[in-house]
Amino acid sequence: MRTGGASTSSLDSSSTTQWKYDVFLSFRGIDTRRSFTDHLYAALKRKGIFTFRDNEELERGNYISAELLKAIEESRFAIVIFSINYAFSTWCFDELAKIVKCMKETGLTVLPIFYDVDPCDVRKQIGTFEQAFNEHAKRFKENTEKIETWRAALREVGSLSGWHLQDRHESEFIQVIVELILHKLHLKFSINTNSFTYKQKKESITKNLVGINFLVDELITSYLRLQGNNVYMIGICGMGGLGKTTLARVVYDMCSNHFEGSSFIANVREAYEKNGLLPLQKQLLGQILKERNIDIWDVYEGVNMIKNMLCQKKVLLVLDDVNQLDQLENLVGKHDWFGSGSWIIITTRDKHLLVEHGVDEDKIYSPNTLEDQDALQLFCSKAFKKEQPKEGFLNISYSVVKNYAKGLPLALVVLGSFLAGRTIDVWISALKSFKKIPKKEIVDILKVSYDGLEEMIKEIFLDIACFFNGEEKYRVMEILENCGFDAGIGISVLMDKSLLTVESGKIWMHDLLQDMGREIIRQESPKEPGMRSRLWLHEDLLHVLTNNTATKAIQAINLKGAGVQNYEAFPKALSKMYNLRLLKIGGVHIPNGLDYLSNNLRYVNWHDYPPKCLPFSFQLEKLVGRTLWDSQIEYLWEGIKYLDKSKCIDLRYSCRLIWTPEFSGSLERLYFWGSINLVKIHPSIGKLSRLTVFDLGTCGSFINLPSMSSKTEYLQVLNLCGCSKLREIEFQGILKSLSKLYLGIFPTTLYVI
């Protein structure tokens, strides 16, 4: 039972104390060291309560040690265990006097336990306590002040609210004590992130970590609660190397002592791949139940044991780096597997995995990369072993942080460690090299997400990494769809896997993920670009042309900016690229024309296309889209070409275009804007049943527009603005989908038949 009046030492008075221990145990060794005190110490330790218990050897001296006095000063709580022989120890009384002093000065909370003694004997100092003081009085005749200090301390602590063992079972008694300590620690360790004790504990745990304090505060205050009966199952999701594991570990270390049991299972993906689920289930149960030998015959039995043994326990469980649904289903299947107030924290690179398991989207935390200042500090801590760059290294350090690592903790640590102690010339050389061949330690970690993708989605990832980072999403999706990929689901999966984001309608991929993707392509043939599936660097294409090393391995070419130099070799190189499906290029002049393009081409975007027409041998069955802005084309082809898959032809600003061929198939968009010499438009255009956009803006040379029949029922946009010689337009029937008709300022007659 609890005894005495309440002791409510102010929690606020501790605001200037640097706590090191949660609990200080004061006891008489010969009475309880190997029995009650040992059991209490073990129970406190199991709950993660950091407890000071003096070594047995310390009591052999006559005077209390400075170490022990300091431990009292650095403790939040003192548990004083009064027993039969307690008062006979001057050591115990010196401890008690110090405890009372700290209770008044530093806010130490004191909790007495009356073990086989009557609380009244302690307060009134009778029985064995009276005998002890009689002996002390004889020994300290000349120091009566010390005796009075001990008496006052004994009266004060003996009058505090505490526990009287009486005839109770010790195990139950200890459980009550530990639960009260946990509760009081919860009050001291307020979830208010502005409280001193919260900040103090966080700072002690994150002392050598940079930029994580804000993330910890945000995660705990927005996604978790210590009080309440709900089971909180949350996810921490983001790309590899972002610091998800570190964040989860800090939260775990800060909060695990608030729970009846806790378990941190690191590297779930790796452990699962090596040994399956059974060892993970054993680890989970073993850590929470404090049992080393957990016997589980199979995964099914493990599930039942987790449900049955933990459903009444308030636990903190972290599953780190989860990548398969069955890992979640067999380790943390449902909320009701765990007791009220439990926290289940899952780190993963796959957002959809969390959603699939039933984690609410508003319970998925996606931390950002480090801000520039924090990123610089982390980098400098590795590169210079201090928070700021060494003299002469400021600009290049900023370059590493802002232009290469882009706030990714993994990259900052790896690069900082690699560059430490090296000269600035080596730094410059290394960074130039990393842009071509990124550090293996970074690639290996980032590549884990890529390795888990299906083949089609890998291809989409590589196309975006090599060609489309920062491009408009709708354009990228259109091109990928043209290439035969299911772009919608592919981009969605890549977003779920934290491999790209969509912001303001554009697709973005972290530069290091882009570098990783490009490194995958480089590794296809490290020394010969002609054997790689994708080319995006001018020097690589120039190498292929100059050395005549083009092969059928090349699937896609996308060059931005200035064109290549060796133009005459381009037709010959193209003739070897049998599997070329995507070609995006510009500024290439071919003096002798072009006689071959791969029949596997799905998408062509060639600015300033030089020949006057497409190659005669070029079959268009698979070609879905072609964009030939500013081309030198006079006509596309002669005769009939089957355009079963073609959706778009874009010949804007093709000033030499004279006439259009016969069109068929499923064309949806035709753009001839700025083709100022176009004089003849084939009548077949008026019968394209799937045509939605027909743009003839500023085509000032043609006179007659083919009659637009009712077959063009899907036509939405017709642009005739600037068609100065056009005098009449004939519509046969109602074009029910037409929503935009641009006629400009020129006199045109509209006929509807």
PDB file of C-alpha atoms in Angstrom, residues 373-505:
ATOM      1  CA  GLN A 373      23.253  24.698 -44.017  1.00  0.00           C
ATOM      2  CA  ASP A 374      22.701  21.329 -42.351  1.00  0.00           C
ATOM      3  CA  ALA A 375      24.010  19.544 -45.439  1.00  0.00           C
ATOM      4  CA  LEU A 376      27.189  21.636 -45.355  1.00  0.00           C
ATOM      5  CA  GLN A 377      27.673  20.910 -41.657  1.00  0.00           C
ATOM      6  CA  LEU A 378      27.269  17.158 -42.177  1.00  0.00           C
ATOM      7  CA  PHE A 379      29.642  17.172 -45.135  1.00  0.00           C
ATOM      8  CA  CYS A 380      32.245  19.222 -43.235  1.00  0.00           C
ATOM      9  CA  SER A 381      32.023  16.948 -40.199  1.00  0.00           C
ATOM     10  CA  LYS A 382      33.304  14.135 -42.421  1.00  0.00           C
ATOM     11  CA  ALA A 383      35.608  16.071 -44.747  1.00  0.00           C
ATOM     12  CA  PHE A 384      37.237  18.383 -42.160  1.00  0.00           C
ATOM     13  CA  LYS A 385      36.167  16.908 -38.793  1.00  0.00           C
ATOM     14  CA  LYS A 386      34.534  20.229 -37.915  1.00  0.00           C
ATOM     15  CA  GLU A 387      31.378  22.166 -38.754  1.00  0.00           C
ATOM     16  CA  GLN A 388      32.822  24.613 -41.315  1.00  0.00           C
ATOM     17  CA  PRO A 389      35.028  24.180 -44.411  1.00  0.00           C
ATOM     18  CA  LYS A 390      38.762  24.618 -44.160  1.00  0.00           C
ATOM     19  CA  GLU A 391      40.214  27.823 -45.589  1.00  0.00           C
ATOM     20  CA  GLY A 392      40.257  27.700 -49.358  1.00  0.00           C
ATOM     21  CA  PHE A 393      37.624  24.943 -49.554  1.00  0.00           C
ATOM     22  CA  LEU A 394      34.454  26.985 -48.994  1.00  0.00           C
ATOM     23  CA  ASN A 395      33.314  27.343 -52.616  1.00  0.00           C
ATOM     24  CA  ILE A 396      34.058  23.786 -53.650  1.00  0.00           C
ATOM     25  CA  SER A 397      32.362  22.470 -50.487  1.00  0.00           C
ATOM     26  CA  TYR A 398      29.229  24.423 -51.375  1.00  0.00           C
ATOM     27  CA  SER A 399      29.454  22.982 -54.875  1.00  0.00           C
ATOM     28  CA  VAL A 400      29.504  19.423 -53.525  1.00  0.00           C
ATOM     29  CA  VAL A 401      26.551  20.104 -51.229  1.00  0.00           C
ATOM     30  CA  LYS A 402      24.349  22.063 -53.640  1.00  0.00           C
ATOM     31  CA  ASN A 403      25.235  20.729 -57.068  1.00  0.00           C
ATOM     32  CA  TYR A 404      26.062  17.089 -56.409  1.00  0.00           C
ATOM     33  CA  ALA A 405      24.800  15.642 -53.109  1.00  0.00           C
ATOM     34  CA  LYS A 406      21.630  17.800 -53.179  1.00  0.00           C
ATOM     35  CA  GLY A 407      21.057  17.317 -49.454  1.00  0.00           C
ATOM     36  CA  LEU A 408      21.131  13.492 -49.449  1.00  0.00           C
ATOM     37  CA  PRO A 409      22.781  12.411 -46.152  1.00  0.00           C
ATOM     38  CA  LEU A 410      24.228   9.218 -47.659  1.00  0.00           C
ATOM     39  CA  ALA A 411      26.053  11.158 -50.371  1.00  0.00           C
ATOM     40  CA  LEU A 412      27.279  13.827 -47.966  1.00  0.00           C
ATOM     41  CA  VAL A 413      28.798  11.224 -45.640  1.00  0.00           C
ATOM     42  CA  VAL A 414      30.351   9.116 -48.420  1.00  0.00           C
ATOM     43  CA  LEU A 415      31.811  12.071 -50.311  1.00  0.00           C
ATOM     44  CA  GLY A 416      32.990  13.877 -47.181  1.00  0.00           C
ATOM     45  CA  SER A 417      34.769  10.754 -45.942  1.00  0.00           C
ATOM     46  CA  PHE A 418      36.344  10.114 -49.346  1.00  0.00           C
ATOM     47  CA  LEU A 419      37.606  13.690 -49.818  1.00  0.00           C
ATOM     48  CA  ALA A 420      38.906  14.123 -46.261  1.00  0.00           C
ATOM     49  CA  GLY A 421      42.585  15.047 -46.163  1.00  0.00           C
ATOM     50  CA  ARG A 422      42.928  15.438 -49.945  1.00  0.00           C
ATOM     51  CA  THR A 423      44.159  18.518 -51.797  1.00  0.00           C
ATOM     52  CA  ILE A 424      41.790  20.849 -53.621  1.00  0.00           C
ATOM     53  CA  ASP A 425      43.176  19.678 -56.988  1.00  0.00           C
ATOM     54  CA  VAL A 426      42.176  16.125 -56.088  1.00  0.00           C
ATOM     55  CA  TRP A 427      38.732  17.397 -55.067  1.00  0.00           C
ATOM     56  CA  ILE A 428      38.205  19.040 -58.456  1.00  0.00           C
ATOM     57  CA  SER A 429      39.340  15.931 -60.303  1.00  0.00           C
ATOM     58  CA  ALA A 430      37.236  13.608 -58.152  1.00  0.00           C
ATOM     59  CA  LEU A 431      34.032  15.619 -58.541  1.00  0.00           C
ATOM     60  CA  LYS A 432      34.476  15.747 -62.290  1.00  0.00           C
ATOM     61  CA  SER A 433      34.893  11.990 -62.269  1.00  0.00           C
ATOM     62  CA  PHE A 434      31.844  11.423 -60.046  1.00  0.00           C
ATOM     63  CA  LYS A 435      29.588  13.167 -62.551  1.00  0.00           C
ATOM     64  CA  LYS A 436      30.565  10.488 -65.071  1.00  0.00           C
ATOM     65  CA  ILE A 437      30.974   7.525 -62.728  1.00  0.00           C
ATOM     66  CA  PRO A 438      29.258   8.009 -59.338  1.00  0.00           C
ATOM     67  CA  LYS A 439      30.659   6.543 -56.131  1.00  0.00           C
ATOM     68  CA  LYS A 440      29.904   2.839 -55.842  1.00  0.00           C
ATOM     69  CA  GLU A 441      28.843   3.076 -52.187  1.00  0.00           C
ATOM     70  CA  ILE A 442      26.115   5.540 -53.178  1.00  0.00           C
ATOM     71  CA  VAL A 443      24.997   3.630 -56.260  1.00  0.00           C
ATOM     72  CA  ASP A 444      24.766   0.307 -54.400  1.00  0.00           C
ATOM     73  CA  ILE A 445      22.353   1.693 -51.807  1.00  0.00           C
ATOM     74  CA  LEU A 446      20.205   3.617 -54.275  1.00  0.00           C
ATOM     75  CA  LYS A 447      20.095   0.679 -56.687  1.00  0.00           C
ATOM     76  CA  VAL A 448      18.222  -1.506 -54.203  1.00  0.00           C
ATOM     77  CA  SER A 449      14.948   0.201 -55.164  1.00  0.00           C
ATOM     78  CA  TYR A 450      15.672  -0.227 -58.880  1.00  0.00           C
ATOM     79  CA  ASP A 451      16.509  -3.923 -58.511  1.00  0.00           C
ATOM     80  CA  GLY A 452      13.056  -4.597 -57.089  1.00  0.00           C
ATOM     81  CA  LEU A 453      11.204  -3.181 -60.110  1.00  0.00           C
ATOM     82  CA  GLU A 454       9.513  -5.163 -62.848  1.00  0.00           C
ATOM     83  CA  GLU A 455      11.313  -5.103 -66.187  1.00  0.00           C
ATOM     84  CA  MET A 456       8.980  -2.648 -67.939  1.00  0.00           C
ATOM     85  CA  ILE A 457       9.171  -0.210 -65.034  1.00  0.00           C
ATOM     86  CA  LYS A 458      12.961  -0.508 -65.032  1.00  0.00           C
ATOM     87  CA  GLU A 459      12.914   0.593 -68.674  1.00  0.00           C
ATOM     88  CA  ILE A 460      10.698   3.569 -67.823  1.00  0.00           C
ATOM     89  CA  PHE A 461      13.018   4.525 -64.964  1.00  0.00           C
ATOM     90  CA  LEU A 462      16.075   4.355 -67.217  1.00  0.00           C
ATOM     91  CA  ASP A 463      14.406   6.442 -69.942  1.00  0.00           C
ATOM     92  CA  ILE A 464      13.518   9.128 -67.415  1.00  0.00           C
ATOM     93  CA  ALA A 465      16.982   9.035 -65.811  1.00  0.00           C
ATOM     94  CA  CYS A 466      18.718   9.324 -69.159  1.00  0.00           C
ATOM     95  CA  PHE A 467      16.375  11.675 -70.996  1.00  0.00           C
ATOM     96  CA  PHE A 468      13.404  13.201 -69.207  1.00  0.00           C
ATOM     97  CA  ASN A 469      14.341  14.485 -65.735  1.00  0.00           C
ATOM     98  CA  GLY A 470      12.611  17.860 -65.286  1.00  0.00           C
ATOM     99  CA  GLU A 471      10.334  17.435 -68.337  1.00  0.00           C
ATOM    100  CA  GLU A 472       6.577  18.000 -68.451  1.00  0.00           C
ATOM    101  CA  LYS A 473       4.791  14.884 -67.207  1.00  0.00           C
ATOM    102  CA  TYR A 474       2.200  14.784 -69.979  1.00  0.00           C
ATOM    103  CA  ARG A 475       4.907  14.938 -72.666  1.00  0.00           C
ATOM    104  CA  VAL A 476       7.000  12.249 -70.979  1.00  0.00           C
ATOM    105  CA  MET A 477       3.975   9.995 -70.615  1.00  0.00           C
ATOM    106  CA  GLU A 478       3.069  10.499 -74.257  1.00  0.00           C
ATOM    107  CA  ILE A 479       6.573   9.587 -75.431  1.00  0.00           C
ATOM    108  CA  LEU A 480       6.766   6.555 -73.138  1.00  0.00           C
ATOM    109  CA  GLU A 481       3.345   5.398 -74.287  1.00  0.00           C
ATOM    110  CA  ASN A 482       4.549   5.864 -77.866  1.00  0.00           C
ATOM    111  CA  CYS A 483       7.410   3.509 -77.043  1.00  0.00           C
ATOM    112  CA  GLY A 484       4.998   0.818 -75.943  1.00  0.00           C
ATOM    113  CA  PHE A 485       5.262   1.325 -72.176  1.00  0.00           C
ATOM    114  CA  ASP A 486       2.364   1.588 -69.728  1.00  0.00           C
ATOM    115  CA  ALA A 487       3.511   4.995 -68.570  1.00  0.00           C
ATOM    116  CA  GLY A 488       0.634   5.709 -66.186  1.00  0.00           C
ATOM    117  CA  ILE A 489       1.180   2.745 -63.900  1.00  0.00           C
ATOM    118  CA  GLY A 490       4.951   2.919 -64.402  1.00  0.00           C
ATOM    119  CA  ILE A 491       5.270   6.505 -63.187  1.00  0.00           C
ATOM    120  CA  SER A 492       2.868   5.778 -60.321  1.00  0.00           C
ATOM    121  CA  VAL A 493       5.014   2.844 -59.153  1.00  0.00           C
ATOM    122  CA  LEU A 494       8.211   4.895 -59.420  1.00  0.00           C
ATOM    123  CA  MET A 495       6.611   7.592 -57.271  1.00  0.00           C
ATOM    124  CA  ASP A 496       5.521   4.988 -54.701  1.00  0.00           C
ATOM    125  CA  LYS A 497       9.077   3.594 -54.668  1.00  0.00           C
ATOM    126  CA  SER A 498      10.461   7.086 -53.925  1.00  0.00           C
ATOM    127  CA  LEU A 499      12.380   7.080 -57.223  1.00  0.00           C
ATOM    128  CA  LEU A 500      10.758  10.210 -58.633  1.00  0.00           C
ATOM    129  CA  THR A 501       8.313  12.973 -57.777  1.00  0.00           C
ATOM    130  CA  VAL A 502       5.891  15.104 -59.773  1.00  0.00           C
ATOM    131  CA  GLU A 503       5.905  18.800 -58.925  1.00  0.00           C
ATOM    132  CA  SER A 504       4.117  21.555 -60.838  1.00  0.00           C
ATOM    133  CA  GLY A 505       3.318  19.118 -63.620  1.00  0.00           C
TER     134      GLY A 505
END
